Structure formats: C-alpha cells, structure tokens
PDB file of C-alpha atoms in Angstrom:
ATOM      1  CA  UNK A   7      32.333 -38.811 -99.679  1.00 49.00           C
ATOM      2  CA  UNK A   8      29.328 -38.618 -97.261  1.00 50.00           C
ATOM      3  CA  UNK A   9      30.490 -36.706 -93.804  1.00 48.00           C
ATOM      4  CA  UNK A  10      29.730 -38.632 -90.877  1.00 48.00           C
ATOM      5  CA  UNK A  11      26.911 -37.067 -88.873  1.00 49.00           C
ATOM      6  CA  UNK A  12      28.166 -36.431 -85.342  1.00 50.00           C
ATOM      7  CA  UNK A  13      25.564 -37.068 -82.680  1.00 49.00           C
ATOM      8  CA  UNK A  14      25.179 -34.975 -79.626  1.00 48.00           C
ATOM      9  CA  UNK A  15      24.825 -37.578 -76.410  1.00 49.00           C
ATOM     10  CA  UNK A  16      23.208 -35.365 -73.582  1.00 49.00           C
ATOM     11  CA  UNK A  17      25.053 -36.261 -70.216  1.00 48.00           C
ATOM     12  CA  UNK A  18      22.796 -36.367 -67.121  1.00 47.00           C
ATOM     13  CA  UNK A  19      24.466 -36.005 -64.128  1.00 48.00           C
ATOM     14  CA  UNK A  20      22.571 -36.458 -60.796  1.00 50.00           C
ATOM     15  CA  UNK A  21      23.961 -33.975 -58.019  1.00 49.00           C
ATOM     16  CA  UNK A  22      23.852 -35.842 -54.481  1.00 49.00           C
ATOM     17  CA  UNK A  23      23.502 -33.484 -51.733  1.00 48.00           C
ATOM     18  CA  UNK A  24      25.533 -34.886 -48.561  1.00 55.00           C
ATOM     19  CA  UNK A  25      23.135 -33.550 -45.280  1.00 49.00           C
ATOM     20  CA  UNK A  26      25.271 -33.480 -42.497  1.00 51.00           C
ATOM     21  CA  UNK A  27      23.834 -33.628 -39.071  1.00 57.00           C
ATOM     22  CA  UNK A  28      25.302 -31.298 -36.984  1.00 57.00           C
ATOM     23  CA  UNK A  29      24.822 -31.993 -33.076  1.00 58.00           C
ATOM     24  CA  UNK A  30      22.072 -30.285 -31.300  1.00 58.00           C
ATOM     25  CA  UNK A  31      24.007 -28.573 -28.434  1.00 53.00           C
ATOM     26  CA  UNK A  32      21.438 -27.236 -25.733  1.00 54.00           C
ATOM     27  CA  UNK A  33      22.052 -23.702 -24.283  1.00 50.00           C
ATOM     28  CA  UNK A  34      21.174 -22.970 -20.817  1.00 52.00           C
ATOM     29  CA  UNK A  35      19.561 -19.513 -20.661  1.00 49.00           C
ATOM     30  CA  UNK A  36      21.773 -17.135 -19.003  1.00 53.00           C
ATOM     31  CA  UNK A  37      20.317 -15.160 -16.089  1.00 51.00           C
ATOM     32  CA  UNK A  38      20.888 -11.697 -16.088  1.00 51.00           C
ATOM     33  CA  UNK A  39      24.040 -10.115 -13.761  1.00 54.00           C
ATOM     34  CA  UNK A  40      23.659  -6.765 -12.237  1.00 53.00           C
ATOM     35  CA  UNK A  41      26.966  -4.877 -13.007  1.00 60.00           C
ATOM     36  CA  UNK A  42      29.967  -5.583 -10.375  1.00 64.00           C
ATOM     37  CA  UNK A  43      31.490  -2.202  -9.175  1.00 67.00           C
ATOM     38  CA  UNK A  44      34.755  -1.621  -7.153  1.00 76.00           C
ATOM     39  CA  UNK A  45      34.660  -1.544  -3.370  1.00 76.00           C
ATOM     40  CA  UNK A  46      35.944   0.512  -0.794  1.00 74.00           C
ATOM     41  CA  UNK A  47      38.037  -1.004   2.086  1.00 71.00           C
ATOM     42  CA  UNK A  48      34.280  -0.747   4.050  1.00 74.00           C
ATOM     43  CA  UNK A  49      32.702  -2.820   1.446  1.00 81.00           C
ATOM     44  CA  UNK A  50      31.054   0.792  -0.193  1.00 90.00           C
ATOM     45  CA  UNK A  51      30.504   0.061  -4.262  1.00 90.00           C
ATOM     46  CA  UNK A  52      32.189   2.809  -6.194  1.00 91.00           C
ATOM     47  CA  UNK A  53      29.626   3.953  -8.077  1.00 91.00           C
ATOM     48  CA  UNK A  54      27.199   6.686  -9.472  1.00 92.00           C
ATOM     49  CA  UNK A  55      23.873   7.043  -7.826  1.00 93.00           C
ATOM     50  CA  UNK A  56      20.512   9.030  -8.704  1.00 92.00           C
ATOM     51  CA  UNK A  57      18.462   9.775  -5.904  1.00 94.00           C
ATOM     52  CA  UNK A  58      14.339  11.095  -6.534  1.00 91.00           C
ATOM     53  CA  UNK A  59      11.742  12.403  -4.563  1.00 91.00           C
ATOM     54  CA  UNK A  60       9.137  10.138  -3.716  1.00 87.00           C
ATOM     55  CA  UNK A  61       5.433  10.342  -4.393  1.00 79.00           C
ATOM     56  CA  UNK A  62       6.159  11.089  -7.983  1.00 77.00           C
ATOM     57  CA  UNK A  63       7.269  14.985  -6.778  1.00 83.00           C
ATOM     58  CA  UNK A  64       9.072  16.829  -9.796  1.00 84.00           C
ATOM     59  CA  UNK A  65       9.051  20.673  -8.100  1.00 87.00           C
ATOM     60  CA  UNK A  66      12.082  22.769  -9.989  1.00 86.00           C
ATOM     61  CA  UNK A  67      13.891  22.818  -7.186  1.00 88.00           C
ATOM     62  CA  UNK A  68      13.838  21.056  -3.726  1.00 92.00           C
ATOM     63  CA  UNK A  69      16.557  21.409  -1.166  1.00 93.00           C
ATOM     64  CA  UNK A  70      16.525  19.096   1.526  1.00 95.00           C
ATOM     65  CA  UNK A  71      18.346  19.770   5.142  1.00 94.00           C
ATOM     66  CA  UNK A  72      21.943  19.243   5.368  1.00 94.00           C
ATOM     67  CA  UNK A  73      22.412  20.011   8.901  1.00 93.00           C
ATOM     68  CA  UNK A  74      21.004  19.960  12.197  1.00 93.00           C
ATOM     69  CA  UNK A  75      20.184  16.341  11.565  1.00 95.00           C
ATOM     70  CA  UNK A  76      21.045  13.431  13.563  1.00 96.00           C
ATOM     71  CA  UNK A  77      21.532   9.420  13.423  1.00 95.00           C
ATOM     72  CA  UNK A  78      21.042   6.888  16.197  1.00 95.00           C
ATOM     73  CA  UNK A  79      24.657   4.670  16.232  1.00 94.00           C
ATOM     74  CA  UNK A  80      23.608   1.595  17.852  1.00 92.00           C
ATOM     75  CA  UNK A  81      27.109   0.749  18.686  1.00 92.00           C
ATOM     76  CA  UNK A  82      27.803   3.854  20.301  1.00 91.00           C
ATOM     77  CA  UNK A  83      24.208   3.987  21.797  1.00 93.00           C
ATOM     78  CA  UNK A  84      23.642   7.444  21.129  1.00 94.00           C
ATOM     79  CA  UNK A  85      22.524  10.336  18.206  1.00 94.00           C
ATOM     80  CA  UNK A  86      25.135  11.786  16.275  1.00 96.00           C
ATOM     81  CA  UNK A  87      24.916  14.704  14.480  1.00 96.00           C
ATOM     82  CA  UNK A  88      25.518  14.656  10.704  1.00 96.00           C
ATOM     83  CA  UNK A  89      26.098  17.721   8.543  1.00 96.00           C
ATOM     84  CA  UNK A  90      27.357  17.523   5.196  1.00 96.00           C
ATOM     85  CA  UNK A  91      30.643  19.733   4.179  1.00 95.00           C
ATOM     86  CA  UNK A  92      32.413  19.299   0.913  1.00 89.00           C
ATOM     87  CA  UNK A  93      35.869  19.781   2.234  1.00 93.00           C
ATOM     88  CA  UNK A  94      35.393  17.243   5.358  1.00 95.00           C
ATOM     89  CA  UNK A  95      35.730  13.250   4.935  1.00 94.00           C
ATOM     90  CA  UNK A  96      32.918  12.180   7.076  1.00 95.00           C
ATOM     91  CA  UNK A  97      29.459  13.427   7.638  1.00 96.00           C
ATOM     92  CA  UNK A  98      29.625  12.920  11.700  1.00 96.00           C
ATOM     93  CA  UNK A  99      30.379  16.177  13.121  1.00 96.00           C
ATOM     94  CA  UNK A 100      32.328  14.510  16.148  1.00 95.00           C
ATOM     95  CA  UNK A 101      34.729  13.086  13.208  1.00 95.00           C
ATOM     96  CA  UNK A 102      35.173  16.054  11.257  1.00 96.00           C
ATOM     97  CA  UNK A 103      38.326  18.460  11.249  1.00 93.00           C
ATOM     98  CA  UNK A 104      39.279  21.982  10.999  1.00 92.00           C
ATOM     99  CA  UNK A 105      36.537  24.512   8.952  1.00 93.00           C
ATOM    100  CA  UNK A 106      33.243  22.955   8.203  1.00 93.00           C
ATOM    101  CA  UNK A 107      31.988  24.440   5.076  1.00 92.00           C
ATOM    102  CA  UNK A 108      27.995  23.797   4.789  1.00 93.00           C
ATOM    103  CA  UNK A 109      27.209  22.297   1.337  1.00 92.00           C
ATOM    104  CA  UNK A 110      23.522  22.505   0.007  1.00 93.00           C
ATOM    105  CA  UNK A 111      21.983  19.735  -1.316  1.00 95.00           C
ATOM    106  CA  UNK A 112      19.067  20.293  -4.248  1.00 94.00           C
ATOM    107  CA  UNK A 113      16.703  17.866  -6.067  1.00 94.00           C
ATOM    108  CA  UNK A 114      16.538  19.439  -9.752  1.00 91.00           C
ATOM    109  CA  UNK A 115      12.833  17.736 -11.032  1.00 87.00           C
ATOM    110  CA  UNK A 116      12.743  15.746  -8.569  1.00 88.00           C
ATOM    111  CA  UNK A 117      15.995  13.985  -9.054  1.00 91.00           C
ATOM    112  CA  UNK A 118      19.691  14.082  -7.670  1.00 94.00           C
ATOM    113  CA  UNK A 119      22.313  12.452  -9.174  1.00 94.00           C
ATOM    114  CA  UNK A 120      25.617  12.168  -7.250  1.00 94.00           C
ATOM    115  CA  UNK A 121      29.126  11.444  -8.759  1.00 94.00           C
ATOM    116  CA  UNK A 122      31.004   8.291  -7.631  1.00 93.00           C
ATOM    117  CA  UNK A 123      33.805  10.718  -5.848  1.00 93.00           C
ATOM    118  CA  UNK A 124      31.390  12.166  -3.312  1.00 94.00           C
ATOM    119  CA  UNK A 125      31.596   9.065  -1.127  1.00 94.00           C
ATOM    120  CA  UNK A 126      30.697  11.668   1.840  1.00 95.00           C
ATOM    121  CA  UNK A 127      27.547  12.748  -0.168  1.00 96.00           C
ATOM    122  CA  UNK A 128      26.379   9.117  -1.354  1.00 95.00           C
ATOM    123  CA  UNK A 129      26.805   7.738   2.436  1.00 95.00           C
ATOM    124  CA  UNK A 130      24.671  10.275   3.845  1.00 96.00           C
ATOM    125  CA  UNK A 131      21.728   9.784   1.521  1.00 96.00           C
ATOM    126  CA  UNK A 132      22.047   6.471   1.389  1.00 94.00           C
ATOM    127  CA  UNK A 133      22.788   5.497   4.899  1.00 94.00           C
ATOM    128  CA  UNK A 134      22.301   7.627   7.527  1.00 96.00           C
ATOM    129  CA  UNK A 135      19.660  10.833   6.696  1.00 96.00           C
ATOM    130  CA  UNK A 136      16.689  10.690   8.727  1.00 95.00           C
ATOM    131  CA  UNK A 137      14.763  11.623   5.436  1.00 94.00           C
ATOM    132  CA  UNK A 138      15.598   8.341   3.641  1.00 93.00           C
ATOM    133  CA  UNK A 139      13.412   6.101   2.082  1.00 90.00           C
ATOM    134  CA  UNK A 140      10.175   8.635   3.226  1.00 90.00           C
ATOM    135  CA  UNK A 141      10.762  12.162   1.828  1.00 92.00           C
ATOM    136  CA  UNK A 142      13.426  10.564  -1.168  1.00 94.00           C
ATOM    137  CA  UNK A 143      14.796   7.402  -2.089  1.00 91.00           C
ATOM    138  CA  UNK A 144      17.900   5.553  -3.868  1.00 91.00           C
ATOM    139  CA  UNK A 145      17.157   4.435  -7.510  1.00 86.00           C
ATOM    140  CA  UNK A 146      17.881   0.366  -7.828  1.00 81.00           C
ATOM    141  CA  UNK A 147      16.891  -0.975 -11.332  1.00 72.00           C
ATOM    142  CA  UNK A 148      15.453  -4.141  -8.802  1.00 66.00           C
ATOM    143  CA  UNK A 149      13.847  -2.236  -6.468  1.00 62.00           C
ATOM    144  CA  UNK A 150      12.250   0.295  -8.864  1.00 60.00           C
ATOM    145  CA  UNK A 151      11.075  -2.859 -10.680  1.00 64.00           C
ATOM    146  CA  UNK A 152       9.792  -4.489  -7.756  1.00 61.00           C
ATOM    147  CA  UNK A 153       7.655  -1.102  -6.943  1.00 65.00           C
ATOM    148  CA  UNK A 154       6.419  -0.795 -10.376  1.00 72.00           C
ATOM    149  CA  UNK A 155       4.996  -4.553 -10.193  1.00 80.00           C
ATOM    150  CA  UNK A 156       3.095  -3.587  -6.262  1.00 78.00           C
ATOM    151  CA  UNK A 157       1.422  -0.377  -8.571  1.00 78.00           C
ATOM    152  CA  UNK A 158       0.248  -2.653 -11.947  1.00 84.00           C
ATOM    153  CA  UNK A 159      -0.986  -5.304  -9.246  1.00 87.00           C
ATOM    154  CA  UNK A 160      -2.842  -2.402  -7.222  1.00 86.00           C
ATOM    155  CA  UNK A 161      -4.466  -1.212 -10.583  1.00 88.00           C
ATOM    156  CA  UNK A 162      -5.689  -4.442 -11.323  1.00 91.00           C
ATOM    157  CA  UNK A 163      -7.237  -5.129  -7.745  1.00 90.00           C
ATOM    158  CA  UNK A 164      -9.002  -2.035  -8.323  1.00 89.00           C
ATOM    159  CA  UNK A 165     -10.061  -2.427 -11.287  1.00 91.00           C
ATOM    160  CA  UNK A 166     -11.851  -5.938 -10.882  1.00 93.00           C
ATOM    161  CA  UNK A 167     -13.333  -4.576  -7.384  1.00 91.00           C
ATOM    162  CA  UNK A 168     -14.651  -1.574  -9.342  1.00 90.00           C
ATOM    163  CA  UNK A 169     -16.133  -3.765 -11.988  1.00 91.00           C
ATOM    164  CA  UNK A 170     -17.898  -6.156  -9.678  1.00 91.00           C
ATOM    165  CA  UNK A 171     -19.188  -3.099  -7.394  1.00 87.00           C
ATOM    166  CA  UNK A 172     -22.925  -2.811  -6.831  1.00 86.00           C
ATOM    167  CA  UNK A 173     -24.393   0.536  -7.914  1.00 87.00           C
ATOM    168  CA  UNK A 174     -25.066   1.884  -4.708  1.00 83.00           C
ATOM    169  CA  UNK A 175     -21.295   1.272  -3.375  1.00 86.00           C
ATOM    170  CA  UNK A 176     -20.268   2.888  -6.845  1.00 88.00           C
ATOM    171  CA  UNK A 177     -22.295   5.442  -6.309  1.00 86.00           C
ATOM    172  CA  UNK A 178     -20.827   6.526  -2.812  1.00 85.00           C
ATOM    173  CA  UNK A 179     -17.416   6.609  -3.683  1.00 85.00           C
ATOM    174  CA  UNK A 180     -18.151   8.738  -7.240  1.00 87.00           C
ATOM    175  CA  UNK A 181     -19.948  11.447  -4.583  1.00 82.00           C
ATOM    176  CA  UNK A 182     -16.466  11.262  -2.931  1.00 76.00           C
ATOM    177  CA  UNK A 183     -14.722  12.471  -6.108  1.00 78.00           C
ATOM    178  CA  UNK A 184     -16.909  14.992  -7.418  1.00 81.00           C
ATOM    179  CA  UNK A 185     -19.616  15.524  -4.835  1.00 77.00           C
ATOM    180  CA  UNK A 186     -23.922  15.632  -6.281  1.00 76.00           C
ATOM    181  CA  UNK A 187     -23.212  15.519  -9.966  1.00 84.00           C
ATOM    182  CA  UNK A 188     -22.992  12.046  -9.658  1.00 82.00           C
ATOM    183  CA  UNK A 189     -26.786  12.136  -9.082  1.00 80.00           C
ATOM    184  CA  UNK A 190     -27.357  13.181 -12.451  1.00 85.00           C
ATOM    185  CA  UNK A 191     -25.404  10.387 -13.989  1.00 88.00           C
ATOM    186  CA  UNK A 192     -26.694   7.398 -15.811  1.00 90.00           C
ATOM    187  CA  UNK A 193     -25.657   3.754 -14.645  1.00 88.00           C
ATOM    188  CA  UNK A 194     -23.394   3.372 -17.376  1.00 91.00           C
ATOM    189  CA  UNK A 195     -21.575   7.032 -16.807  1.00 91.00           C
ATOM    190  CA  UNK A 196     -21.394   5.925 -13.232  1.00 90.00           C
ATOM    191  CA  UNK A 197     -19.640   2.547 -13.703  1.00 91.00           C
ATOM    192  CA  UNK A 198     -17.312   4.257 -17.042  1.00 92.00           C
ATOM    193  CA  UNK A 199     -16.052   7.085 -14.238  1.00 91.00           C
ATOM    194  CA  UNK A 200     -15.597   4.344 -12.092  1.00 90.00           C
ATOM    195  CA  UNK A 201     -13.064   2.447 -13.490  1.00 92.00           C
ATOM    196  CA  UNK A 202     -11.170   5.238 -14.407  1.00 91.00           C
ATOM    197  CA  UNK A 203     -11.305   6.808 -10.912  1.00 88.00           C
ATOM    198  CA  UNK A 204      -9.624   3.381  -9.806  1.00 89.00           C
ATOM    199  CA  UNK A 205      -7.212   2.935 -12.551  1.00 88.00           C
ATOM    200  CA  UNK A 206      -6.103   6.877 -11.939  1.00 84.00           C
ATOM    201  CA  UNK A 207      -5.666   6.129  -7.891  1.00 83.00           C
ATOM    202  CA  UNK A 208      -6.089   2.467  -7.149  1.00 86.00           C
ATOM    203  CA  UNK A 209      -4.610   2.993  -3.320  1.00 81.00           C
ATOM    204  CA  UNK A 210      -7.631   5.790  -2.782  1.00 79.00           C
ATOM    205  CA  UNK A 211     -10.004   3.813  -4.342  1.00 85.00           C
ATOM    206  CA  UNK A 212      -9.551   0.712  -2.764  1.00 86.00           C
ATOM    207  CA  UNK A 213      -9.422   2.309   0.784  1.00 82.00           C
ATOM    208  CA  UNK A 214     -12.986   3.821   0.272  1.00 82.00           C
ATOM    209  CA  UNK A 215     -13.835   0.625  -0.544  1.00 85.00           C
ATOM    210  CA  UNK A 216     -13.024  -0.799   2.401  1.00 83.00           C
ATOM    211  CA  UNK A 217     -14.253   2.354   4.284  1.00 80.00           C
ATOM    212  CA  UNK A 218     -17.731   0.647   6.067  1.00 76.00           C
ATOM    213  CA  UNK A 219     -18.997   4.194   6.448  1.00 83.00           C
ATOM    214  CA  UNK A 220     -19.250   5.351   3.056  1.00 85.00           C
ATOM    215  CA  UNK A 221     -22.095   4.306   2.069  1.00 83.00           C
ATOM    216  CA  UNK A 222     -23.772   4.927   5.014  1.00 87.00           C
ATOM    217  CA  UNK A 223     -22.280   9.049   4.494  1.00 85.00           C
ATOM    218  CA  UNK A 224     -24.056   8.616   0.810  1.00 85.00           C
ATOM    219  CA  UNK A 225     -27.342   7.640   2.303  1.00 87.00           C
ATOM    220  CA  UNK A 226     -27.431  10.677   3.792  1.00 87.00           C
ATOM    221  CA  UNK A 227     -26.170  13.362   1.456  1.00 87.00           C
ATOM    222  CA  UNK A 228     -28.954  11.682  -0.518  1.00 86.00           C
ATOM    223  CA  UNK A 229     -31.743  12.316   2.220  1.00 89.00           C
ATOM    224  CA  UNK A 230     -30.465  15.934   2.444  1.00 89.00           C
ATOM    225  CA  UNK A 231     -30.485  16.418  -1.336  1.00 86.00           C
ATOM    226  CA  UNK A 232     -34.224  15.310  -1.848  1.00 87.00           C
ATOM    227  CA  UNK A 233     -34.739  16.943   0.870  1.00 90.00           C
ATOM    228  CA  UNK A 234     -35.916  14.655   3.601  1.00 91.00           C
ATOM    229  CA  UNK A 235     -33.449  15.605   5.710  1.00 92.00           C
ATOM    230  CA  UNK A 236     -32.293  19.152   6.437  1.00 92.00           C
ATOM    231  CA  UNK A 237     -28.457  20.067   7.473  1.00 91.00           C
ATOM    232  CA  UNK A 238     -28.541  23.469   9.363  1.00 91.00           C
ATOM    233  CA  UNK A 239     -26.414  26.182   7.890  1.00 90.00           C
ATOM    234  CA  UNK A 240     -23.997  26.334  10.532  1.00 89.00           C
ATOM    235  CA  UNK A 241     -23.874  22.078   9.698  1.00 87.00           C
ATOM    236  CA  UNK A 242     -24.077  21.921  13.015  1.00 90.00           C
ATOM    237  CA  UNK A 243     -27.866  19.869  13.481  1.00 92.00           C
ATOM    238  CA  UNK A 244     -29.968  17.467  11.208  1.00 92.00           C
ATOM    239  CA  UNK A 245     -33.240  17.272  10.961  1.00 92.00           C
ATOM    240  CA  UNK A 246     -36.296  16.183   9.395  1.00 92.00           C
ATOM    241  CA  UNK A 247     -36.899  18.365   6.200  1.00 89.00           C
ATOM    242  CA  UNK A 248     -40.756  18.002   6.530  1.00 88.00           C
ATOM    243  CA  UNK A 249     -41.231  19.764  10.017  1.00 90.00           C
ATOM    244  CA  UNK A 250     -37.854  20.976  11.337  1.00 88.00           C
ATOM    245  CA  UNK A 251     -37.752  18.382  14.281  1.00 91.00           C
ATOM    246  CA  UNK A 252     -34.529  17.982  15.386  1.00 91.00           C
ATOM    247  CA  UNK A 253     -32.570  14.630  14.432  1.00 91.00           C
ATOM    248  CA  UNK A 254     -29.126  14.876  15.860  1.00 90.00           C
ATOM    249  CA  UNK A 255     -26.446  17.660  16.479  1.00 91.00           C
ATOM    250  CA  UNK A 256     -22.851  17.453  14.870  1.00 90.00           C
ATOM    251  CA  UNK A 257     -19.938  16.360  17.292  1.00 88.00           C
ATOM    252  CA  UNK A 258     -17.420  19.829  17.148  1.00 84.00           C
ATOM    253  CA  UNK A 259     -14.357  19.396  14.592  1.00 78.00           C
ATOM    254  CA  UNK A 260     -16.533  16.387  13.288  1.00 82.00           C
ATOM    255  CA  UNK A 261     -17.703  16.414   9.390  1.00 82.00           C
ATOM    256  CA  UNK A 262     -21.611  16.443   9.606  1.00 86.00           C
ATOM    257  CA  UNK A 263     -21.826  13.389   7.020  1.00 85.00           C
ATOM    258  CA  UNK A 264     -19.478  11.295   8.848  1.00 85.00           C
ATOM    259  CA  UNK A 265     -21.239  12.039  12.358  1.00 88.00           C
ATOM    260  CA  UNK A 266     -24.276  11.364  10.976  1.00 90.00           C
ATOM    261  CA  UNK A 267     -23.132   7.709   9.118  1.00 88.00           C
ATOM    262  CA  UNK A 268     -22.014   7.150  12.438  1.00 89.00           C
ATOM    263  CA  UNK A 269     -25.231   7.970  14.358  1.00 90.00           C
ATOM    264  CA  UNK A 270     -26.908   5.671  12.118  1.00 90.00           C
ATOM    265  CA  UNK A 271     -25.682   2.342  13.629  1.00 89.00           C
ATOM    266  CA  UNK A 272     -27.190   3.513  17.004  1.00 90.00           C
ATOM    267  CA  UNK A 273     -30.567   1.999  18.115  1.00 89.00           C
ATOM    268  CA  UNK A 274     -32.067   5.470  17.655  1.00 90.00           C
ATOM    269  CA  UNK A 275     -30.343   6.088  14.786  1.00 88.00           C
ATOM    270  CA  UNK A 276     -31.578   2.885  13.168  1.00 91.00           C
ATOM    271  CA  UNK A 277     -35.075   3.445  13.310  1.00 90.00           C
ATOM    272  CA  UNK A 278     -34.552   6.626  11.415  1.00 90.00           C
ATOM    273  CA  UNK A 279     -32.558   4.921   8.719  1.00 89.00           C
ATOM    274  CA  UNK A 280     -35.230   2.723   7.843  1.00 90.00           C
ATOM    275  CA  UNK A 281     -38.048   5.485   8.613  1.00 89.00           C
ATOM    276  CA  UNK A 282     -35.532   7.598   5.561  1.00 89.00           C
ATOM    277  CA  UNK A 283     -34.977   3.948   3.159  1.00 87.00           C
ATOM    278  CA  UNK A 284     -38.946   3.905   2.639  1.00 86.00           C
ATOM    279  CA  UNK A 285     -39.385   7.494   1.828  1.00 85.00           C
ATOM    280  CA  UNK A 286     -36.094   7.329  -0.989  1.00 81.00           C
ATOM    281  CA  UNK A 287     -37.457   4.033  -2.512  1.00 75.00           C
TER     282      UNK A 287
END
C-alpha cells in the first residue's frame, strides 16, 4: 500500500508595521535662572561671596585696611567711620557696643572668600569700603562674564589695528617695548612682534596708537641713532650731529624724546623736521 506523500505548503506571512505619528510638541528654550538665595529683613541675600584683587594681582598675602576708614551716609549727610570687629553687629563705629575687637582682613592669592554668617564682613566689602570696586572687587558669574567679553573685544580691536598699521607707526610703538633692537628687525619680525605685543596688552597698545606723538618721538630716536642728531649726555640739549650747533634744550622733569616730538610741530621746529626727513630717506 503506497504511503501518501505529505507535502510541505510554505506559509508567507507579510508583517504590517503600524507607524504611529506621535505629535510634534515644540519646546520653548528655557533661559537660564541665577540661583534664588534667602533674604535678610534688609533685603541682604544670604549667601557666600569670593572677593579678588583686581588687575589680575595674586601676591601670597594682601591685607587690606580694616579701620580708620570712612563712608559718606547721604541720609545722614556726613562720614562715618567703619571698622570691622568680629564680636560687633555693625561695621559703623557710632553703632557698635561694648569692646571693639579689630579683625584683619587678608586676600590669600589674590582671593577672599567670606562665609554666609559674616553678614558684618560681606556688608563692608560689598557696600561701604572706600577700596571697593578699585583696589578689589565682588565676584558675579554676570559681571565677570560681562568683563571677560570688554577684554576678547579689546584683543580683537587691537589686533585688526595692528594688522592694518603702516610700518612706520609699527615701528614706533615696537621702539616703545624694547627700545633700538627694533632697528635691526626685518618687516616681517616687526609686524609678527606686533601682533603679539597687542594681543599680550591690547589697552597699552591701543593707547600708543592713539598717542599723536609717537611717531613723531620715533623720528627722532632715529635721527639720534644714525647720528644726525646728537642728545647731550646730561639729555639735556639736541643738536645737529654734523657740527654741534645747538637745536633745542630739554624742558626740566621733561623726557628729551617727548620734548623734542613736541618741538617739532613748532614753525622752527618744522623746518628741521623736513631738513632731518631728506637726510634719513
């Protein structure tokens, strides 16, 4: 009896994926809070504050005066004395009670960072020193940005001015920074110490830039070098280097260069300039 021959049938099924649309919801971008901190019944913030030394000091150690100082109160119309004592509440002498205890005060690197409990402290520093904001300053996150944009903004100033500077201007305010070596330098040295003279003080830079003097000062600290002029050794009196003939004599407390820029924009003074131009070029 012949067995019946089974046959496999292959089953396809066809899988359907469902998509489901989910709704687009749009997020607002969320600004960023400064932290809230508790207030006083005066409206102080409880809080921790650092204090530095400005102009990038960092000495080991810097103590900074405590007493002897004094506020104007506008509503009082008068100074008052401040002092700062660790066992009194205030830091107005004409407030305080009982012994006054003097308390130093010390910047360790260049920094100071006072505890949330010395309200006394923080108010002083903060509020009412005399010393504020010019020998040290509060640290803001805000603030410290905002200062950090004014010094990238300076550096770039200076940087385009130095790179579109003509090489005589470039060349008096290198002799600034390190005196007659820069008339051994190349054009390109020149302009390479250039840029990194105003990237390494911008604020400097761009004040010789606008000094209308210097290049007149360069002028002549070139004349004297190649010896056309001749600076007494006293640097009190200029004159010619050929025959001695006296040019001008030096203002007292005055810096010979800068006297002598100076006498250059007088009629006399003039003629001499150009007389001096021919013989350099």
């Amino acid at each position: 009896m012949a067995k019946k021959k089974e046959t496999k049938k292959e089953i396809v099924t066809e899988k359907v994926t469902q998509v489901v649309e989910q709704p687009i919801v749009e997020t607002t971008k969320q600004e960023r809070k400064e932290p809230s901190y508790k207030k006083a019944e005066d409206g102080w913030e409880i809080k921790d504050r650092t204090y530095f030394l400005k102009n990038k000091q960092k000495p080991l150690s810097y103590k900074i005066k405590t007493a002897n100082i004094y506020w104007f109160d506008e509503n009082k119309g008068f100074e008052r004395e401040l002092k700062y004592c660790e066992n009194q509440k205030t830091c107005f002498v004409d407030e305080m009670q009982g012994d006054q205890r003097l308390e130093h005060v010390i910047f360790r690197g260049g920094n100071l960072l006072v505890p949330k409990e010395k309200v006394v402290l923080q108010k002083l520093l903060s509020l009412y020193h005399p010393h504020k904001n010019k020998l040290f300053q509060e640290y803001t996150p805000i603030q410290n940005a905002a200062s950090q944009m004014e010094i990238l903004e300076m550096e770039v100033e200076a940087l385009m001015t130095a790179k579109n500077l003509d090489i005589d201007m470039a060349e008096a305010i290198m002799r600034v920074e390190i005196g007659s070596k820069v008339s051994e330098m190349s054009s390109k040295e020149l302009k390479r110490d250039l840029l990194l003279y105003a990237k390494r003080n911008p604020s400097l830079f761009l004040e010789l830039v606008k000094d209308e003097n210097i290049v007149l000062r360069n002028f002549g600290i070139r004349a004297t070098e190649m010896g056309v002029l001749k600076l007494s050794p006293d640097q009190r009196t200029f004159s010619w280097g050929s025959n001695d003939r006296k040019l001008m004599n030096v203002p007292f407390d005055e810096h010979p260069y800068s006297a002598l820029a100076a006498w250059f924009k007088t009629d006399e003074g003039m003629e001499i300039y150009s007389n001096i131009e021919k013989r350099l070029n």
